[in-house]
Amino acid sequence: MPDIARLCIIGVGLIGGSLALALRQAGAVGSVIGVGRSAANLEEAVRLGIIDSYSHDAATAVESADMVVLAVPVGSIRPVCEQIRDHLPADAILTDVGSVKADVVEQVRAGFGELPARFVPGHPIAGTEKSGAAAAFPELYQGRRVLLTPLQETFPEALAKVRRMWESVGAEVETMTVEHHDTVLAATSHLPHMLAFGLVDSLARQQDSDEIFRYAAGGFRDFTRIASSDPVMWRDICMHNGPALLGAMSRFEEEMAELRDAIEQGDSDRLVEIFSRAKAARDKFAG
Ligand code: NAP
C-alpha cells in the first residue's frame, strides 16, 4: 500500500510533474490527478505518464485526495486556496513547493481563513530553467535538498508524511523558519536570477547585441542560463519576497560600487584581495 493513496498536483509543470513522476517511480503513490488551466499541458502530462487524470477545477480535484501539492507560481496560491477551502478533506495533507515561504504562508492563511494544521510549507532546492509538464523528469530531486518550514500550527504527523514523500524521491529534507528560508534564498537563488536577467537584458538592449552574443563563450552561457527561466514565475518571486530580495540587492550594489571604485582608483591590490576572497569562498563551497 503506497504511503500516498491519491495525490493531487495543482500546477503540473517542471516541479509538480517531476514530483509525481518520481513518486510513481518509487512506488510511493497510488493515483495522481493534475490540475491546471491549459488542456494541452495536462494532456501532455497524461501522455507522459505523469498523471492519471486531470481537471480544470481544483475544488473537485482535491475532494478524494489524501495529499495535495500546490505547485503553481507563488502569486496564484491564495486564489487556489480559496477554490479548495470548502472541498479539501479534513484529513488531507496540503503542502507547496513555492520559492518563497513567508508570503505563501500568509496567502494560505488568507485563502482558508485560518492556517490549516495539515499545511506543511516546502521548497525543493532543485530545478532547471525549463517549464511545463514536458520539462518534468523523475531524477530531479535525487540528492537535492528540500526545505520544509513548519509552523507552530503544523501537525507533527503532517510534517512527517511530507518529509517521507520527499525522502522517497531521493531528497534530503531540512527544516528551518520561514524568515530564515526567505533571507537565505533571496541571497543564493533570487539575487543570482536578478543578475542573470539584468545582465542579459542590458546587453540585449545594446545596438551591437548580436555581435556580443555571437562571441559569448561558455562562461557567459553558464552564468546566464537561468535568464531563460519563466518570466511569470520570477515576477511572482520578486513581488512576494521583496524585502529580503531588496536587502540582498543592496549588499550586492555595495560590492559592485567597491569594485568600481577600485578600478577607478587603479587599486590593483584591492581587486586581488576581493577576487582572492571570492575564489576562496567559492572553492570551499564547491569542494
Ligand atoms: P511551471 O513549469 O511553469 O509549472 C507551473 C504550472 O502551474 C504550469 O503548468 C501552469 O499550467 C500551472 N498553473 C499556473 N497558474 C495556475 C493556476 N492559477 N491554477 C492552476 N494551475 C496553474 O513552473 P515550475 O517551475 O514547476 O514552478 C512551480 C512552483 O515551483 C513555483 O511556485 C516556483 O516558485 C516553485 N519552484 C520552482 C523551481 C524552478 O527551478 N523552476 C524550483 C523550486 C521551486 P497552466 O498555465 O496550464 O495553468
Short mmCIF file of C-alpha atoms and ligand atoms in Angstrom, two decimals:
data_model
loop_
_atom_site.label_atom_id
_atom_site.label_comp_id
_atom_site.label_asym_id
_atom_site.label_seq_id
_atom_site.Cartn_x
_atom_site.Cartn_y
_atom_site.Cartn_z
CA MET A 1 0.00 0.00 0.00
CA PRO A 2 1.70 3.27 -1.09
CA ASP A 3 2.17 6.00 1.55
CA ILE A 4 0.08 8.38 -0.59
CA ALA A 5 -3.10 6.83 -1.95
CA ARG A 6 -4.45 9.69 -4.06
CA LEU A 7 -2.18 12.61 -4.92
CA CYS A 8 -3.48 15.87 -6.37
CA ILE A 9 -0.91 18.11 -8.06
CA ILE A 10 -2.17 21.64 -8.67
CA GLY A 11 0.18 23.03 -11.33
CA VAL A 12 1.62 20.19 -13.42
CA GLY A 13 4.86 21.80 -14.54
CA LEU A 14 8.55 21.12 -14.01
CA ILE A 15 8.35 20.92 -10.21
CA GLY A 16 4.94 19.31 -9.65
CA GLY A 17 5.32 17.00 -12.66
CA SER A 18 8.77 15.81 -11.59
CA LEU A 19 7.49 15.07 -8.10
CA ALA A 20 4.60 12.99 -9.48
CA LEU A 21 6.93 11.07 -11.82
CA ALA A 22 9.45 10.41 -9.04
CA LEU A 23 6.76 9.25 -6.58
CA ARG A 24 5.39 6.88 -9.19
CA GLN A 25 8.85 5.51 -9.90
CA ALA A 26 9.37 4.99 -6.14
CA GLY A 27 6.01 3.20 -5.81
CA ALA A 28 5.06 5.78 -3.18
CA VAL A 29 1.77 6.89 -4.74
CA GLY A 30 -1.43 5.23 -5.89
CA SER A 31 -3.19 7.54 -8.34
CA VAL A 32 -2.35 11.09 -9.43
CA ILE A 33 -4.78 13.77 -10.58
CA GLY A 34 -3.43 17.00 -12.08
CA VAL A 35 -4.99 20.47 -12.09
CA GLY A 36 -4.16 23.31 -14.45
CA ARG A 37 -5.62 25.80 -16.89
CA SER A 38 -4.31 24.63 -20.24
CA ALA A 39 -5.70 21.34 -21.57
CA ALA A 40 -2.67 20.94 -23.85
CA ASN A 41 -0.24 20.83 -20.89
CA LEU A 42 -2.44 18.41 -18.94
CA GLU A 43 -2.95 16.13 -21.98
CA GLU A 44 0.82 16.07 -22.38
CA ALA A 45 1.16 15.16 -18.69
CA VAL A 46 -1.21 12.21 -19.17
CA ARG A 47 0.66 11.14 -22.31
CA LEU A 48 3.99 11.26 -20.43
CA GLY A 49 2.59 9.15 -17.57
CA ILE A 50 2.90 11.99 -15.04
CA ILE A 51 -0.79 12.00 -14.07
CA ASP A 52 -3.65 9.52 -14.49
CA SER A 53 -6.36 12.12 -15.00
CA TYR A 54 -6.89 15.86 -14.83
CA SER A 55 -9.37 18.59 -14.09
CA HIS A 56 -9.51 22.33 -14.61
CA ASP A 57 -11.45 22.58 -11.36
CA ALA A 58 -9.21 22.44 -8.28
CA ALA A 59 -12.23 22.18 -5.95
CA THR A 60 -13.47 18.84 -7.28
CA ALA A 61 -9.95 17.50 -7.89
CA VAL A 62 -8.95 17.71 -4.20
CA GLU A 63 -12.11 16.02 -2.93
CA SER A 64 -10.71 12.49 -2.95
CA ALA A 65 -7.05 13.34 -2.33
CA ASP A 66 -5.02 12.47 0.78
CA MET A 67 -2.07 14.64 -0.35
CA VAL A 68 -2.41 17.94 -2.24
CA VAL A 69 0.66 19.70 -3.63
CA LEU A 70 0.41 23.36 -4.66
CA ALA A 71 2.93 23.70 -7.49
CA VAL A 72 1.69 26.90 -9.16
CA PRO A 73 3.61 30.21 -9.35
CA VAL A 74 3.62 31.81 -5.90
CA GLY A 75 1.30 34.65 -6.98
CA SER A 76 -1.51 32.11 -7.55
CA ILE A 77 -1.51 30.44 -4.13
CA ARG A 78 -4.29 32.46 -2.50
CA PRO A 79 -6.88 32.12 -5.30
CA VAL A 80 -6.21 28.38 -5.49
CA CYS A 81 -6.68 28.07 -1.70
CA GLU A 82 -9.95 29.99 -1.94
CA GLN A 83 -11.13 27.48 -4.55
CA ILE A 84 -10.29 24.39 -2.48
CA ARG A 85 -11.05 25.59 1.08
CA ASP A 86 -14.52 24.02 1.28
CA HIS A 87 -13.52 20.87 -0.60
CA LEU A 88 -10.23 19.71 0.91
CA PRO A 89 -10.91 16.58 3.02
CA ALA A 90 -10.35 17.23 6.74
CA ASP A 91 -7.60 14.59 6.97
CA ALA A 92 -5.82 15.53 3.70
CA ILE A 93 -2.33 17.00 3.87
CA LEU A 94 -1.61 20.19 1.98
CA THR A 95 1.90 21.24 1.01
CA ASP A 96 3.52 23.57 -1.51
CA VAL A 97 6.79 23.93 -3.42
CA GLY A 98 6.93 27.73 -3.69
CA SER A 99 10.26 29.54 -3.85
CA VAL A 100 9.21 32.00 -1.11
CA LYS A 101 7.72 30.95 2.19
CA ALA A 102 6.50 33.78 4.49
CA ASP A 103 4.25 35.23 1.80
CA VAL A 104 2.95 31.81 0.74
CA VAL A 105 2.04 31.03 4.37
CA GLU A 106 0.10 34.30 4.56
CA GLN A 107 -1.68 33.55 1.27
CA VAL A 108 -2.70 30.10 2.53
CA ARG A 109 -3.93 31.65 5.80
CA ALA A 110 -5.93 34.26 3.87
CA GLY A 111 -7.27 31.75 1.35
CA PHE A 112 -8.52 29.33 4.04
CA GLY A 113 -9.49 31.97 6.59
CA GLU A 114 -7.08 30.27 9.04
CA LEU A 115 -3.91 28.24 8.68
CA PRO A 116 -4.81 24.55 8.15
CA ALA A 117 -2.97 22.38 10.71
CA ARG A 118 -2.20 19.88 7.95
CA PHE A 119 -0.46 22.51 5.80
CA VAL A 120 3.31 21.96 5.51
CA PRO A 121 5.18 24.73 3.63
CA GLY A 122 8.02 23.37 1.50
CA HIS A 123 10.57 24.26 -1.16
CA PRO A 124 12.70 21.82 -3.15
CA ILE A 125 16.10 23.34 -3.93
CA ALA A 126 16.13 21.81 -7.38
CA GLY A 127 15.03 22.95 -10.80
CA THR A 128 16.02 23.95 -14.28
CA GLU A 129 15.25 26.95 -16.50
CA LYS A 130 12.57 24.89 -18.32
CA SER A 131 8.87 24.86 -17.52
CA GLY A 132 5.69 22.88 -18.20
CA ALA A 133 4.90 19.18 -17.91
CA ALA A 134 7.18 18.32 -20.83
CA ALA A 135 10.17 19.56 -18.78
CA ALA A 136 9.47 17.17 -15.86
CA PHE A 137 11.85 14.30 -15.12
CA PRO A 138 11.86 11.82 -12.21
CA GLU A 139 15.51 12.26 -11.17
CA LEU A 140 15.14 15.99 -10.42
CA TYR A 141 15.15 15.57 -6.63
CA GLN A 142 17.82 12.85 -6.31
CA GLY A 143 20.40 14.05 -3.78
CA ARG A 144 18.87 17.55 -3.66
CA ARG A 145 17.77 19.44 -0.56
CA VAL A 146 14.15 20.14 0.28
CA LEU A 147 13.48 22.81 2.88
CA LEU A 148 10.34 22.45 5.00
CA THR A 149 9.29 25.43 7.11
CA PRO A 150 6.72 24.04 9.59
CA LEU A 151 4.73 26.46 11.72
CA GLN A 152 3.54 26.29 15.30
CA GLU A 153 0.16 25.13 13.99
CA THR A 154 1.61 22.30 11.86
CA PHE A 155 0.61 18.78 12.97
CA PRO A 156 3.74 16.65 13.51
CA GLU A 157 2.20 13.73 11.57
CA ALA A 158 1.59 16.01 8.55
CA LEU A 159 5.21 17.16 8.68
CA ALA A 160 6.37 13.54 8.96
CA LYS A 161 4.34 12.46 5.92
CA VAL A 162 5.61 15.33 3.74
CA ARG A 163 9.16 14.52 4.87
CA ARG A 164 8.65 10.85 3.88
CA MET A 165 7.26 11.96 0.50
CA TRP A 166 10.42 13.92 -0.34
CA GLU A 167 12.79 11.31 1.07
CA SER A 168 11.10 8.66 -1.07
CA VAL A 169 12.15 10.60 -4.20
CA GLY A 170 15.78 10.80 -3.05
CA ALA A 171 15.80 14.26 -1.46
CA GLU A 172 17.48 15.31 1.77
CA VAL A 173 14.98 17.17 3.96
CA GLU A 174 15.88 20.01 6.32
CA THR A 175 13.61 22.25 8.38
CA MET A 176 14.00 25.96 9.11
CA THR A 177 11.86 29.02 9.84
CA VAL A 178 10.05 30.80 7.02
CA GLU A 179 12.03 34.00 7.69
CA HIS A 180 15.40 32.24 7.57
CA HIS A 181 14.36 30.48 4.36
CA ASP A 182 13.40 33.72 2.63
CA THR A 183 16.62 35.52 3.60
CA VAL A 184 18.88 32.66 2.55
CA LEU A 185 17.06 32.02 -0.74
CA ALA A 186 17.00 35.74 -1.60
CA ALA A 187 20.80 35.67 -1.46
CA THR A 188 21.51 32.31 -3.07
CA SER A 189 18.75 32.00 -5.68
CA HIS A 190 16.69 35.14 -6.16
CA LEU A 191 19.63 37.57 -6.39
CA PRO A 192 21.53 35.38 -8.95
CA HIS A 193 18.39 35.35 -11.10
CA MET A 194 18.25 39.15 -10.95
CA LEU A 195 21.90 39.31 -12.05
CA ALA A 196 21.31 36.94 -14.96
CA PHE A 197 18.12 38.68 -16.14
CA GLY A 198 19.72 42.11 -15.67
CA LEU A 199 22.97 41.24 -17.46
CA VAL A 200 21.29 39.65 -20.47
CA ASP A 201 18.72 42.44 -20.73
CA SER A 202 21.35 45.20 -20.56
CA LEU A 203 23.44 43.50 -23.26
CA ALA A 204 20.40 42.70 -25.44
CA ARG A 205 19.43 46.38 -25.44
CA GLN A 206 22.80 47.48 -26.80
CA GLN A 207 22.90 48.19 -30.51
CA ASP A 208 25.61 45.63 -31.20
CA SER A 209 23.95 42.90 -29.09
CA ASP A 210 24.00 40.26 -31.88
CA GLU A 211 27.73 40.72 -32.16
CA ILE A 212 28.15 40.47 -28.38
CA PHE A 213 26.13 37.27 -28.08
CA ARG A 214 27.88 35.72 -31.10
CA TYR A 215 31.19 35.82 -29.25
CA ALA A 216 29.83 34.81 -25.86
CA ALA A 217 31.83 31.86 -24.56
CA GLY A 218 30.99 29.00 -22.17
CA GLY A 219 31.32 31.10 -19.04
CA PHE A 220 28.71 33.56 -20.30
CA ARG A 221 26.38 30.68 -21.20
CA ASP A 222 26.79 29.11 -17.74
CA PHE A 223 26.29 32.39 -15.93
CA THR A 224 23.20 33.41 -17.91
CA ARG A 225 21.42 30.03 -18.26
CA ILE A 226 18.90 30.98 -15.58
CA ALA A 227 17.84 34.08 -17.56
CA SER A 228 15.87 31.59 -19.70
CA SER A 229 13.61 30.89 -16.69
CA ASP A 230 9.89 31.60 -16.81
CA PRO A 231 9.21 35.38 -16.51
CA VAL A 232 5.86 34.97 -14.72
CA MET A 233 7.33 32.67 -12.09
CA TRP A 234 10.16 35.15 -11.44
CA ARG A 235 7.84 38.15 -11.41
CA ASP A 236 5.91 36.40 -8.65
CA ILE A 237 9.03 35.51 -6.64
CA CYS A 238 10.24 39.15 -6.76
CA MET A 239 6.83 40.53 -5.82
CA HIS A 240 6.41 38.07 -2.94
CA ASN A 241 9.90 38.15 -1.42
CA GLY A 242 10.54 41.88 -1.92
CA PRO A 243 12.10 42.92 1.41
CA ALA A 244 14.61 40.04 1.58
CA LEU A 245 15.48 40.40 -2.11
CA LEU A 246 15.96 44.17 -1.85
CA GLY A 247 18.33 43.61 1.09
CA ALA A 248 20.39 41.13 -0.95
CA MET A 249 20.41 43.52 -3.94
CA SER A 250 21.62 46.41 -1.76
CA ARG A 251 24.53 44.35 -0.44
CA PHE A 252 25.44 43.39 -3.98
CA GLU A 253 25.26 47.00 -5.18
CA GLU A 254 27.71 47.94 -2.42
CA GLU A 255 30.06 45.23 -3.63
CA MET A 256 29.77 46.50 -7.24
CA ALA A 257 30.48 50.03 -6.03
CA GLU A 258 33.61 48.80 -4.28
CA LEU A 259 34.83 47.01 -7.41
CA ARG A 260 34.08 50.07 -9.50
CA ASP A 261 35.94 52.30 -7.06
CA ALA A 262 38.98 50.00 -7.04
CA ILE A 263 39.14 50.11 -10.86
CA GLU A 264 38.68 53.89 -10.98
CA GLN A 265 41.41 54.36 -8.35
CA GLY A 266 43.72 51.93 -10.11
CA ASP A 267 43.82 49.96 -6.85
CA SER A 268 45.01 46.59 -8.16
CA ASP A 269 45.76 45.26 -4.66
CA ARG A 270 42.14 45.79 -3.62
CA LEU A 271 40.93 43.92 -6.72
CA VAL A 272 43.22 40.97 -5.99
CA GLU A 273 42.08 40.99 -2.38
CA ILE A 274 38.38 40.89 -3.37
CA PHE A 275 38.88 38.26 -6.07
CA SER A 276 41.01 36.08 -3.76
CA ARG A 277 38.41 36.25 -1.01
CA ALA A 278 35.68 35.29 -3.51
CA LYS A 279 37.77 32.49 -5.01
CA ALA A 280 38.49 31.00 -1.58
CA ALA A 281 34.80 31.11 -0.64
CA ARG A 282 33.72 29.62 -3.98
CA ASP A 283 36.37 26.86 -3.90
CA LYS A 284 35.30 25.98 -0.36
CA PHE A 285 31.60 25.57 -1.04
CA ALA A 286 32.10 23.94 -4.47
CA GLY A 287 34.60 21.48 -2.98
P1 NAP B 1 5.91 25.62 -14.37
O1 NAP B 1 6.73 24.55 -15.01
O2 NAP B 1 5.54 26.82 -15.13
O3 NAP B 1 4.61 24.93 -13.78
C1 NAP B 1 3.59 25.63 -13.16
C2 NAP B 1 2.28 25.04 -13.61
O4 NAP B 1 1.23 25.67 -12.91
C3 NAP B 1 2.01 25.25 -15.09
O5 NAP B 1 1.95 24.00 -15.72
C4 NAP B 1 0.69 26.01 -15.14
O6 NAP B 1 -0.14 25.42 -16.12
C5 NAP B 1 0.11 25.82 -13.76
N1 NAP B 1 -0.62 26.97 -13.25
C6 NAP B 1 -0.26 28.26 -13.26
N2 NAP B 1 -1.18 29.02 -12.65
C7 NAP B 1 -2.15 28.17 -12.25
C8 NAP B 1 -3.38 28.33 -11.56
N3 NAP B 1 -3.79 29.53 -11.17
N4 NAP B 1 -4.14 27.23 -11.31
C9 NAP B 1 -3.73 26.00 -11.70
N5 NAP B 1 -2.56 25.80 -12.36
C10 NAP B 1 -1.80 26.86 -12.62
O7 NAP B 1 6.64 26.14 -13.03
P2 NAP B 1 7.57 25.33 -12.03
O8 NAP B 1 8.98 25.62 -12.38
O9 NAP B 1 7.11 23.94 -11.93
O10 NAP B 1 7.26 26.15 -10.69
C11 NAP B 1 6.16 25.83 -9.90
C12 NAP B 1 6.42 26.33 -8.48
O11 NAP B 1 7.64 25.73 -8.01
C13 NAP B 1 6.57 27.83 -8.34
O12 NAP B 1 5.90 28.26 -7.19
C14 NAP B 1 8.07 28.03 -8.15
O13 NAP B 1 8.34 29.14 -7.32
C15 NAP B 1 8.48 26.73 -7.48
N6 NAP B 1 9.85 26.31 -7.73
C16 NAP B 1 10.39 26.40 -8.97
C17 NAP B 1 11.71 25.97 -9.18
C18 NAP B 1 12.34 26.03 -10.54
O14 NAP B 1 13.57 25.99 -10.65
N7 NAP B 1 11.58 26.09 -11.60
C19 NAP B 1 12.45 25.43 -8.12
C20 NAP B 1 11.84 25.32 -6.86
C21 NAP B 1 10.55 25.77 -6.67
P3 NAP B 1 -1.29 26.29 -16.83
O15 NAP B 1 -0.63 27.57 -17.29
O16 NAP B 1 -1.78 25.42 -17.93
O17 NAP B 1 -2.30 26.52 -15.78
#
